[in-house]
Coordinates of C-alpha atoms and ligand atoms in Angstrom, one line a residue:
M32 CA -12.9 -13.7 32.4
T33 CA -10.2 -11.0 32.3
D34 CA -8.5 -10.6 35.7
L35 CA -8.4 -6.8 36.1
A36 CA -5.9 -5.4 38.6
F37 CA -8.7 -3.1 39.8
P38 CA -12.2 -2.3 38.7
A39 CA -12.4 -0.5 35.4
L40 CA -14.1 2.9 35.3
A41 CA -17.8 2.7 34.6
P42 CA -18.7 3.9 31.1
T43 CA -20.0 7.4 30.7
T44 CA -23.6 7.4 29.6
L45 CA -26.2 10.0 28.7
P46 CA -30.0 9.8 29.0
I47 CA -31.9 9.2 25.8
A48 CA -35.0 11.4 25.3
G49 CA -38.2 9.4 25.7
S50 CA -36.4 6.2 26.8
T51 CA -35.2 4.5 29.9
S52 CA -32.1 3.3 28.0
R53 CA -28.9 5.3 28.1
F54 CA -26.5 6.2 25.4
P55 CA -22.9 4.8 26.0
V56 CA -20.4 7.5 25.2
A57 CA -17.2 6.2 23.4
R58 CA -15.2 9.3 22.5
V59 CA -15.8 13.0 21.9
F60 CA -14.6 14.7 18.7
C61 CA -14.9 18.5 18.6
I62 CA -14.8 20.5 15.3
G63 CA -13.2 23.9 15.2
R64 CA -14.5 26.8 13.2
N65 CA -17.5 25.6 11.2
Y66 CA -19.9 28.6 11.1
R67 CA -19.2 31.9 9.4
W68 CA -18.3 34.3 12.2
A69 CA -17.9 37.2 9.8
P70 CA -20.0 37.9 6.7
D71 CA -16.9 38.0 4.4
E72 CA -15.3 34.9 5.7
A73 CA -14.1 32.6 2.9
P74 CA -15.7 29.2 2.6
P75 CA -13.5 26.4 3.9
R76 CA -11.8 24.1 1.5
D77 CA -10.2 21.7 4.0
M78 CA -11.3 19.8 7.0
P79 CA -11.6 22.2 10.0
A80 CA -9.3 21.7 13.0
W81 CA -10.5 18.9 15.3
F82 CA -9.6 17.9 18.8
M83 CA -10.9 15.5 21.4
K84 CA -12.2 15.5 24.9
P85 CA -12.3 12.3 27.1
A86 CA -15.6 10.6 27.4
S87 CA -15.4 11.4 31.1
A88 CA -15.8 15.1 30.3
V89 CA -19.4 14.4 29.2
W90 CA -22.2 14.7 31.6
P91 CA -25.9 15.6 31.6
A92 CA -26.4 19.3 31.0
E93 CA -28.4 20.4 34.1
G94 CA -27.9 22.0 37.4
A95 CA -24.7 23.5 38.5
L96 CA -21.9 24.1 36.0
P97 CA -18.5 24.0 37.9
Y98 CA -16.2 26.9 37.2
P99 CA -12.9 25.1 36.4
A100 CA -9.5 25.5 38.0
D101 CA -6.6 27.2 36.1
T102 CA -8.5 29.8 34.2
A103 CA -9.7 33.4 34.4
D104 CA -11.5 33.1 31.0
F105 CA -14.0 30.3 31.1
C106 CA -16.0 30.4 27.8
H107 CA -19.2 29.0 26.4
E108 CA -19.7 27.4 23.0
I109 CA -23.1 26.0 22.1
E110 CA -22.9 23.2 19.5
L111 CA -25.1 20.7 17.7
V112 CA -23.9 17.3 18.8
V113 CA -24.0 14.3 16.5
A114 CA -24.3 10.9 18.2
I115 CA -22.8 8.0 16.2
G116 CA -24.5 4.6 16.3
R117 CA -22.4 2.6 14.0
G118 CA -18.7 2.6 13.4
G119 CA -16.8 2.9 10.2
S120 CA -14.1 4.5 8.2
D121 CA -14.0 6.1 4.8
I122 CA -17.8 6.6 5.0
A123 CA -19.5 8.1 2.0
P124 CA -21.3 11.4 2.7
A125 CA -24.5 9.9 1.2
D126 CA -24.5 7.1 3.8
V127 CA -23.8 9.1 6.9
E128 CA -27.3 10.1 7.9
A129 CA -29.1 6.9 7.0
Q130 CA -26.6 4.5 8.4
Y131 CA -24.2 6.1 11.0
V132 CA -26.0 8.8 12.9
W133 CA -28.0 7.5 15.9
G134 CA -29.2 10.8 17.2
Y135 CA -28.6 14.4 18.0
A136 CA -28.2 16.6 21.1
A137 CA -27.2 20.1 22.1
G138 CA -23.9 20.4 24.0
L139 CA -21.5 23.0 25.4
D140 CA -17.8 22.8 24.3
L141 CA -16.6 24.6 27.4
T142 CA -13.2 26.2 27.0
R143 CA -10.4 27.7 29.1
R144 CA -9.8 30.4 26.5
D145 CA -6.7 31.9 28.2
L146 CA -5.1 28.4 28.1
Q147 CA -6.2 28.0 24.4
Q148 CA -4.6 31.4 23.5
Q149 CA -1.4 30.3 25.3
A150 CA -1.4 27.0 23.4
K151 CA -1.9 28.7 20.1
R152 CA 1.0 31.1 20.8
A153 CA 3.3 28.3 22.0
G154 CA 2.2 25.8 19.3
G155 CA 1.3 23.5 22.2
P156 CA -1.6 21.0 22.6
W157 CA -5.1 22.1 23.3
E158 CA -6.0 19.6 25.9
P159 CA -5.4 21.9 28.9
A160 CA -7.8 24.4 27.3
K161 CA -10.5 21.9 26.2
A162 CA -10.2 18.5 27.9
F163 CA -10.9 19.3 31.5
D164 CA -13.5 17.7 33.9
H165 CA -17.1 18.7 33.2
S166 CA -16.1 20.4 29.9
A167 CA -18.7 18.8 27.7
P168 CA -22.2 19.0 29.2
C169 CA -24.8 17.5 26.8
T170 CA -28.6 17.3 26.7
P171 CA -30.3 13.9 26.3
I172 CA -29.6 12.2 23.0
V173 CA -32.7 12.4 20.7
P174 CA -32.9 9.3 18.5
V175 CA -33.1 10.1 14.7
A176 CA -36.5 8.3 14.7
N177 CA -37.8 11.1 16.8
C178 CA -36.1 14.2 15.4
G179 CA -35.0 13.3 11.9
H180 CA -31.9 15.0 10.6
P181 CA -32.1 18.7 11.4
Q182 CA -31.4 20.7 8.2
E183 CA -32.7 24.0 9.7
A184 CA -32.9 24.6 13.4
A185 CA -32.1 27.6 15.6
I186 CA -29.1 27.3 17.8
W187 CA -28.7 29.8 20.6
L188 CA -27.2 30.6 23.9
S189 CA -28.0 33.4 26.4
V190 CA -26.4 34.4 29.7
N191 CA -28.6 35.9 32.4
G192 CA -31.3 36.4 29.8
V193 CA -29.0 38.3 27.4
E194 CA -28.5 36.6 24.1
R195 CA -24.9 35.9 23.2
Q196 CA -25.1 33.3 20.3
R197 CA -27.8 32.8 17.7
A198 CA -27.5 31.1 14.4
D199 CA -29.1 28.2 12.5
V200 CA -27.6 24.8 11.9
S201 CA -28.2 25.3 8.2
G202 CA -25.2 27.7 8.6
L203 CA -22.8 24.8 9.3
L204 CA -20.0 25.3 6.7
W205 CA -19.4 21.6 6.6
P206 CA -22.8 20.0 7.2
V207 CA -23.2 16.9 9.2
A208 CA -22.9 14.4 6.4
E209 CA -19.7 15.9 4.9
L210 CA -18.2 16.5 8.4
V211 CA -18.7 12.9 9.6
A212 CA -17.5 11.5 6.3
M213 CA -14.3 13.7 6.4
L214 CA -13.7 12.7 10.0
S215 CA -14.1 9.0 9.2
R216 CA -11.3 9.4 6.5
S217 CA -9.0 10.6 9.3
V218 CA -9.9 8.1 12.1
A219 CA -12.2 5.1 12.3
L220 CA -15.4 6.2 14.0
A221 CA -17.0 3.9 16.7
P222 CA -20.5 3.4 18.0
G223 CA -21.0 5.9 20.9
D224 CA -18.8 8.6 19.5
L225 CA -20.1 12.1 19.9
I226 CA -19.2 14.9 17.4
Y227 CA -19.5 18.5 18.6
T228 CA -19.9 20.2 15.3
G229 CA -18.6 23.7 16.0
T230 CA -20.0 26.9 17.5
P231 CA -21.5 30.0 15.9
A232 CA -20.2 33.5 16.6
G233 CA -20.7 35.1 20.0
V234 CA -18.6 33.0 22.3
G235 CA -17.7 34.7 25.5
P236 CA -16.8 34.3 29.2
L237 CA -18.8 33.0 32.1
A238 CA -18.6 34.1 35.7
P239 CA -19.8 32.3 38.9
G240 CA -23.5 32.9 39.4
D241 CA -24.2 33.3 35.6
V242 CA -27.3 31.5 34.4
V243 CA -26.7 29.9 31.0
S244 CA -29.6 29.0 28.8
A245 CA -28.9 27.4 25.4
G246 CA -30.2 24.9 22.9
V247 CA -30.9 23.7 19.5
A248 CA -34.6 23.9 18.4
G249 CA -36.3 20.6 18.3
I250 CA -33.2 18.8 19.7
G251 CA -32.5 19.9 23.2
E252 CA -32.3 22.8 25.6
L253 CA -30.4 23.4 28.8
T254 CA -30.3 25.8 31.7
M255 CA -27.3 25.7 34.1
T256 CA -25.9 28.0 36.7
V257 CA -22.2 28.6 36.9
A258 CA -21.0 27.5 40.4
N259 CA -18.2 29.2 42.3
T260 CA -16.2 26.1 43.0
H261 CA -12.8 28.0 43.0
P262 CA -13.4 31.1 45.2
G263 CA -10.7 33.7 45.1
Ligands
MN73 MN1 -16.2 24.3 19.9

């Protein structure tokens, strides 16, 4: 048995819809622009930008949503989340859904937008903007056996009852099969990886006290209240 100098962190896990088992989270990949935000936007030819969050940023999407430190522009992005169940690299698009996708969820790619704009200007890394604590709340993982592979499903987000984001996952510029295949050509995927597939138009700021409701139809819904954890 390995003699660890101190106890290793417990793995991050998410509930599985309709089960007492839990989904062990390996890593979190987030895809940049992957919906048309403007009607005349040109279709993509290359892999969209991608970045990562630590598994420790993932947590069940319910209750209070902590307003993070170091920002005055804390923004919501609702996304369809793909849960990978089998690892691989150079995966063929035709094999992705049947062999590699374990399930789906709805998640928020929470963003410190002011830090992201600074990073873009400076050519610096995105981690301060994206990889902070509690930055990736996620609904329970729905096994493919229960939800299939959503080709058409509404994706939306509202704040205090006012709709901010609404689209359909059929609008993904790179659909799940192509997206996972492309990512697997860049890095070997592992069981437990989550892929946040990008957010539709309408991203915007959150303030303490805001009630966020969001989801992907047939996959998962969340309601959370932004907590004022950093007064002043
Ligand atoms: Mn995003």
